[in-house]
Coordinates of C-alpha atoms in Angstrom, one line a residue:
M222 CA -127.0 96.1 -138.7
L223 CA -127.0 99.3 -140.7
I224 CA -127.0 98.7 -144.4
L225 CA -124.0 100.4 -146.1
R226 CA -124.6 102.2 -149.3
A227 CA -121.8 101.7 -151.9
V228 CA -120.7 103.1 -155.2
L229 CA -118.4 100.9 -157.4
C230 CA -116.0 102.7 -159.7
G231 CA -114.4 100.7 -162.5
C232 CA -116.8 98.2 -164.1
G233 CA -114.4 95.9 -166.0
A234 CA -113.6 92.2 -165.4
M235 CA -112.2 92.7 -161.9
A236 CA -115.5 94.3 -160.7
K237 CA -117.3 91.0 -161.4
G238 CA -115.1 89.2 -158.9
W239 CA -116.0 91.8 -156.2
L240 CA -119.7 91.6 -156.9
K241 CA -119.7 87.8 -157.1
A242 CA -118.0 87.7 -153.7
I243 CA -120.7 90.0 -152.2
A244 CA -123.6 88.2 -153.9
A245 CA -122.3 84.8 -152.7
N246 CA -121.9 85.8 -149.0
R247 CA -125.2 86.1 -147.2
D248 CA -123.9 88.6 -144.6
L249 CA -122.3 90.8 -147.2
H250 CA -125.3 90.7 -149.5
S251 CA -127.5 91.9 -146.7
A252 CA -125.0 94.5 -145.4
I253 CA -124.2 96.3 -148.7
R254 CA -126.4 98.0 -151.2
I255 CA -124.8 99.1 -154.5
V256 CA -126.3 102.5 -155.3
G257 CA -124.1 103.6 -158.1
L258 CA -121.8 102.2 -160.9
V259 CA -119.2 104.4 -162.5
D260 CA -117.1 103.8 -165.6
V261 CA -115.5 105.8 -168.3
N262 CA -117.6 103.6 -170.6
P263 CA -121.2 103.8 -169.2
E264 CA -122.2 100.7 -171.3
A265 CA -119.8 98.6 -169.2
A266 CA -121.6 99.9 -166.1
R267 CA -125.0 99.1 -167.5
A268 CA -123.8 95.6 -168.5
L269 CA -122.5 95.0 -165.0
A270 CA -125.8 96.2 -163.5
A271 CA -127.7 93.8 -165.7
D272 CA -125.5 90.9 -164.9
F273 CA -125.9 91.3 -161.1
D274 CA -129.6 92.6 -161.1
I275 CA -128.8 96.0 -159.7
G276 CA -130.7 98.0 -162.2
D277 CA -131.7 100.6 -159.6
A278 CA -128.1 101.7 -159.2
L279 CA -127.3 105.1 -160.7
I280 CA -125.1 104.8 -163.8
G281 CA -122.5 107.4 -164.8
S282 CA -119.1 108.3 -166.1
D283 CA -118.5 111.2 -163.6
L284 CA -117.5 109.9 -160.2
D285 CA -117.9 113.2 -158.6
A286 CA -121.5 113.6 -159.8
V287 CA -122.5 110.0 -158.9
L288 CA -121.1 110.4 -155.4
A289 CA -122.8 113.7 -154.9
E290 CA -126.2 112.3 -155.9
T291 CA -126.0 108.9 -154.1
T292 CA -124.2 110.0 -150.9
P293 CA -122.7 106.5 -150.3
D294 CA -120.9 105.2 -147.2
I295 CA -118.4 103.2 -149.3
L296 CA -116.5 103.7 -152.5
F297 CA -115.2 100.4 -154.1
D298 CA -112.2 101.5 -156.2
I299 CA -111.6 99.0 -159.0
V300 CA -109.9 101.3 -161.6
V301 CA -106.6 100.8 -163.3
P302 CA -103.6 101.8 -161.0
A303 CA -102.9 105.1 -162.9
A304 CA -106.4 106.4 -162.0
R305 CA -106.3 105.3 -158.4
R306 CA -105.1 108.5 -156.8
N307 CA -107.8 110.7 -158.1
V308 CA -110.6 108.1 -157.5
V309 CA -109.6 107.5 -153.9
A310 CA -109.1 111.3 -153.3
T311 CA -112.6 111.9 -154.7
G312 CA -114.2 109.3 -152.6
L313 CA -112.6 110.6 -149.4
R314 CA -113.6 114.1 -150.3
H315 CA -117.2 112.9 -150.4
G316 CA -117.0 111.3 -147.0
C317 CA -116.6 107.7 -148.2
H318 CA -114.6 104.9 -146.7
V319 CA -112.6 103.5 -149.7
L320 CA -111.7 99.9 -150.5
S321 CA -109.2 99.8 -153.4
E322 CA -108.0 97.1 -155.7
K323 CA -104.3 96.5 -155.5
P324 CA -101.7 98.0 -155.9
M325 CA -102.8 100.9 -153.6
A326 CA -100.7 103.4 -155.6
I327 CA -98.3 103.8 -158.6
S328 CA -95.6 105.1 -156.3
L329 CA -94.7 105.2 -152.6
Q330 CA -95.1 109.0 -152.7
A331 CA -98.7 108.5 -154.0
G332 CA -99.3 105.8 -151.4
R333 CA -98.2 108.1 -148.6
E334 CA -100.5 110.9 -150.0
L335 CA -103.5 108.6 -149.9
I336 CA -102.8 107.6 -146.3
R337 CA -102.6 111.3 -145.4
L338 CA -105.8 112.1 -147.2
A339 CA -107.6 109.2 -145.4
D340 CA -106.3 110.5 -142.1
E341 CA -107.4 114.0 -142.8
A342 CA -110.9 112.8 -143.8
G343 CA -111.2 110.5 -140.8
K344 CA -112.1 107.7 -143.1
L345 CA -110.8 104.2 -143.7
H346 CA -108.8 103.3 -146.8
A347 CA -107.9 99.7 -147.3
V348 CA -106.6 97.5 -150.1
V349 CA -107.9 94.2 -151.5
Q350 CA -105.0 91.9 -150.7
N351 CA -107.3 88.9 -151.1
R352 CA -104.6 86.3 -151.2
R353 CA -103.7 86.6 -147.6
F354 CA -107.3 85.7 -146.9
I355 CA -107.1 82.1 -148.1
S356 CA -107.0 78.9 -146.1
G357 CA -103.4 78.0 -146.9
V358 CA -101.8 81.3 -145.9
R359 CA -103.9 81.4 -142.7
R360 CA -102.9 77.9 -141.8
I361 CA -99.2 78.7 -142.3
R362 CA -99.5 81.8 -140.0
R363 CA -101.3 79.8 -137.3
F364 CA -98.7 76.9 -137.6
I365 CA -95.8 79.3 -137.3
E366 CA -97.3 81.1 -134.3
S367 CA -97.7 77.7 -132.6
G368 CA -93.9 77.3 -132.5
A369 CA -94.2 73.7 -133.8
I370 CA -91.0 74.0 -135.9
G371 CA -89.3 76.7 -133.9
E372 CA -88.5 80.2 -135.0
V373 CA -88.7 81.0 -138.7
T374 CA -85.3 81.7 -140.4
G375 CA -86.2 81.6 -144.1
I376 CA -89.3 81.8 -146.4
H377 CA -89.0 80.8 -150.0
A378 CA -91.6 81.2 -152.7
D379 CA -91.7 80.1 -156.3
F380 CA -94.2 81.4 -158.9
F381 CA -94.0 80.1 -162.4
I382 CA -97.1 80.5 -164.7
G383 CA -97.4 81.0 -168.5
A384 CA -100.3 83.5 -168.3
H385 CA -101.6 84.9 -171.6
F386 CA -103.8 87.8 -170.5
G387 CA -103.7 90.1 -173.6
G388 CA -104.5 93.7 -172.9
F389 CA -102.7 96.2 -170.7
R390 CA -100.6 93.8 -168.7
E391 CA -98.6 92.8 -171.8
E392 CA -97.7 96.4 -172.3
M393 CA -96.7 97.2 -168.7
D394 CA -93.2 97.9 -167.4
N395 CA -92.2 95.7 -164.5
V396 CA -95.3 93.6 -165.1
L397 CA -94.6 90.7 -162.8
L398 CA -93.3 92.8 -159.9
L399 CA -95.9 95.5 -160.1
D400 CA -99.0 93.5 -161.0
M401 CA -98.6 90.1 -159.4
A402 CA -95.6 89.7 -157.0
I403 CA -97.2 92.0 -154.4
H404 CA -99.6 89.1 -153.6
T405 CA -96.7 86.9 -152.7
F406 CA -94.7 89.7 -151.0
D407 CA -97.8 90.6 -148.9
A408 CA -98.4 86.9 -148.0
A409 CA -94.8 86.5 -147.0
R410 CA -94.9 89.6 -144.8
F411 CA -98.1 88.3 -143.2
I412 CA -96.7 84.8 -142.7
A413 CA -93.4 85.9 -141.2
D414 CA -94.9 88.8 -139.2
K415 CA -91.7 90.6 -139.8
K416 CA -90.7 94.0 -141.2
P417 CA -89.0 94.2 -144.7
L418 CA -85.6 95.9 -144.4
A419 CA -83.8 95.5 -147.8
V420 CA -83.8 93.7 -151.1
Y421 CA -81.6 92.7 -154.0
C422 CA -83.6 91.9 -157.2
H423 CA -82.8 90.8 -160.7
E424 CA -85.5 91.3 -163.3
N425 CA -85.5 90.3 -166.9
N426 CA -87.8 89.6 -169.9
P427 CA -86.9 86.1 -171.0
R428 CA -86.6 85.1 -174.7
G429 CA -90.0 84.1 -176.0
S430 CA -91.8 86.4 -173.6
W431 CA -95.1 87.9 -174.9
Y432 CA -94.8 90.7 -172.4
Q433 CA -93.2 94.1 -173.2
H434 CA -91.1 94.2 -170.0
G435 CA -90.2 92.5 -166.8
A436 CA -92.0 89.2 -167.0
A437 CA -89.6 87.4 -164.7
A438 CA -87.8 88.3 -161.5
T439 CA -85.7 86.9 -158.6
A440 CA -85.5 88.7 -155.3
I441 CA -83.8 88.3 -152.0
F442 CA -85.4 90.2 -149.1
E443 CA -83.9 90.8 -145.7
L444 CA -86.6 90.9 -143.0
S445 CA -86.3 91.8 -139.4
D446 CA -85.0 89.3 -136.9
D447 CA -82.5 88.0 -139.5
V448 CA -85.3 86.3 -141.6
T449 CA -84.6 85.9 -145.3
F450 CA -87.4 85.8 -147.9
T451 CA -86.6 84.7 -151.5
Y452 CA -88.9 85.0 -154.5
R453 CA -88.5 83.4 -157.9
G454 CA -91.1 84.2 -160.4
S455 CA -92.1 84.3 -164.1
W456 CA -95.3 85.0 -166.0
C457 CA -93.9 83.5 -169.2
A458 CA -92.9 80.1 -167.9
E459 CA -94.6 77.5 -169.9
G460 CA -94.8 73.8 -169.2
A461 CA -95.1 73.4 -165.4
N462 CA -97.4 76.0 -163.8
T463 CA -97.2 76.4 -160.1
S464 CA -100.3 77.5 -158.1
W465 CA -101.3 81.1 -158.4
E466 CA -100.5 81.3 -154.7
S467 CA -96.9 80.2 -155.4
E468 CA -95.1 77.1 -153.9
W469 CA -93.6 77.7 -150.4
R470 CA -90.8 76.4 -148.2
I471 CA -90.8 77.7 -144.6
V472 CA -87.6 76.9 -142.8
A473 CA -87.4 77.2 -139.0
T474 CA -84.9 76.3 -136.3
R475 CA -86.5 72.9 -135.6
G476 CA -88.1 71.9 -138.9
T477 CA -89.6 72.8 -142.3
L478 CA -93.0 73.3 -143.8
L479 CA -93.8 72.8 -147.5
W480 CA -96.9 74.1 -149.2
D481 CA -97.8 73.6 -152.8
G482 CA -100.1 76.6 -152.9
A483 CA -103.1 74.4 -153.1
E484 CA -104.2 71.6 -150.7
N485 CA -100.9 69.8 -150.0
F486 CA -99.0 70.6 -146.8
R487 CA -95.9 68.7 -145.5
A488 CA -94.3 69.6 -142.3
H489 CA -91.5 67.8 -140.4
K490 CA -89.6 68.6 -137.2
V491 CA -86.3 67.2 -135.9
A492 CA -87.1 64.2 -133.7
G493 CA -83.6 62.8 -133.0
S494 CA -80.3 64.1 -131.7
D495 CA -77.8 61.8 -133.5
G496 CA -76.6 61.1 -137.0
F497 CA -75.4 63.1 -140.0
L498 CA -79.0 63.8 -141.0
R499 CA -81.3 64.0 -137.9
E500 CA -84.3 61.8 -137.7
L501 CA -87.6 63.7 -138.5
S502 CA -91.2 63.3 -137.5
P503 CA -94.2 64.6 -139.4
I504 CA -96.5 67.3 -137.9
E505 CA -100.0 68.1 -138.8
V506 CA -100.7 71.6 -140.0
P507 CA -103.9 72.9 -138.2
E508 CA -106.9 74.3 -140.0
P509 CA -107.3 78.1 -140.0
A510 CA -108.3 79.5 -136.6
D511 CA -111.3 81.3 -138.2
P512 CA -112.8 79.9 -141.4
R513 CA -114.5 83.2 -142.1
E514 CA -111.0 84.6 -142.9
T515 CA -110.4 82.2 -145.8
H516 CA -112.8 83.4 -148.6
G517 CA -110.5 85.8 -150.5
H518 CA -112.4 88.8 -151.8
A519 CA -115.4 88.2 -149.5
S520 CA -113.2 88.0 -146.4
V521 CA -111.4 91.2 -147.3
I522 CA -114.7 93.0 -147.9
A523 CA -116.2 91.6 -144.7
D524 CA -113.1 92.7 -142.7
F525 CA -113.5 96.2 -144.2
V526 CA -117.3 96.3 -143.4
A527 CA -116.6 95.1 -139.8
A528 CA -114.0 97.9 -139.4
I529 CA -116.5 100.5 -140.4
H530 CA -119.0 99.3 -137.9
T531 CA -116.5 98.8 -135.0
G532 CA -114.1 101.6 -135.6
Q533 CA -111.2 99.1 -135.6
K534 CA -108.4 99.1 -138.2
P535 CA -109.0 96.7 -141.1
E536 CA -106.2 94.2 -141.6
T537 CA -105.3 95.6 -145.1
A538 CA -105.5 99.3 -144.1
S539 CA -103.4 101.4 -146.5
N540 CA -101.0 102.5 -143.7
D541 CA -100.0 98.9 -143.2
N542 CA -100.3 97.7 -146.9
I543 CA -97.8 100.4 -147.9
N544 CA -95.2 98.1 -146.4
S545 CA -96.0 95.5 -149.1
L546 CA -96.0 98.2 -151.8
A547 CA -92.6 99.3 -150.5
M548 CA -91.3 95.8 -151.1
V549 CA -92.4 96.0 -154.8
F550 CA -90.9 99.4 -155.5
A551 CA -87.7 98.6 -153.7
A552 CA -87.4 95.4 -155.8
I553 CA -88.0 97.4 -159.0
E554 CA -85.4 100.0 -157.9
S555 CA -82.9 97.3 -157.1
A556 CA -83.4 95.6 -160.5
R557 CA -83.0 99.0 -162.2
T558 CA -79.8 100.0 -160.3
R559 CA -78.4 96.4 -159.8
Q560 CA -77.8 97.4 -156.2
R561 CA -79.1 96.3 -152.8
V562 CA -81.9 98.7 -151.8
T563 CA -83.1 99.5 -148.3
I564 CA -86.9 99.6 -147.7

């Protein structure tokens, strides 16, 4: 298989997760060669190169110049959201396929522009929605597709974590919705395999919050085929953390599935036809159909690399992922206006 040359732009903490995923996966490690590292602080790029033994990579602070000199196949975009538009546009202009950190853009208009630029360049642009590439989410999707508990009518997710990041997140507006909730929104959209139609959202910054704005939110989404998705979340909820993947309740016409966001699944279907509360029987939740799709960052990157080689659309292509981004911005608009917002 042809080795793909890649430049990584944005050498902060997130970049380490990407490079660890590549280094730990034998196929990715042999398929990708990092030829350039770019950061506004070149020392950060040099430190990253030293940590991952890629000292032969070109180091620079000027993305345009590094791309021109290295002529890579791929640009890994791991910059802060405000810088994403220019980074992606630069990569596409140099003929790169681009894989971006989430969120794909700081507005829907900017997201649509990136989709247009990728189409015009004839290159792939996809987003690292790594949390749909985990075992639990894949198991739920397979379980629902099996019809074991009938047709889904409601999906409910709870996310409560007291997360003390420090840094830029604590100064962001709409921090929970914009920086974290998209993972749960995207997973719900994938699990349900439905189109988001509208949302009502209440957002607040609870007393005691160490964030500047929007550390908590409650949202009700209307999905196609009369499916409801509810989200309750907080990043300043101390005392009983949920999983980072949220806790889930999937309600269907003949039963319910519970997932704690970690290893615990419980599923029951109606087994009797009499009584005020019907008799239930437990159901096993099958393992993922393809274990290769359960390794988070590595699975997203592998899917992207495979798409480059085959010409197929990656699962998290920007022209699909914008639907998850639209859920975020609609929730933010609903919270601002205190009105139901269509998506």
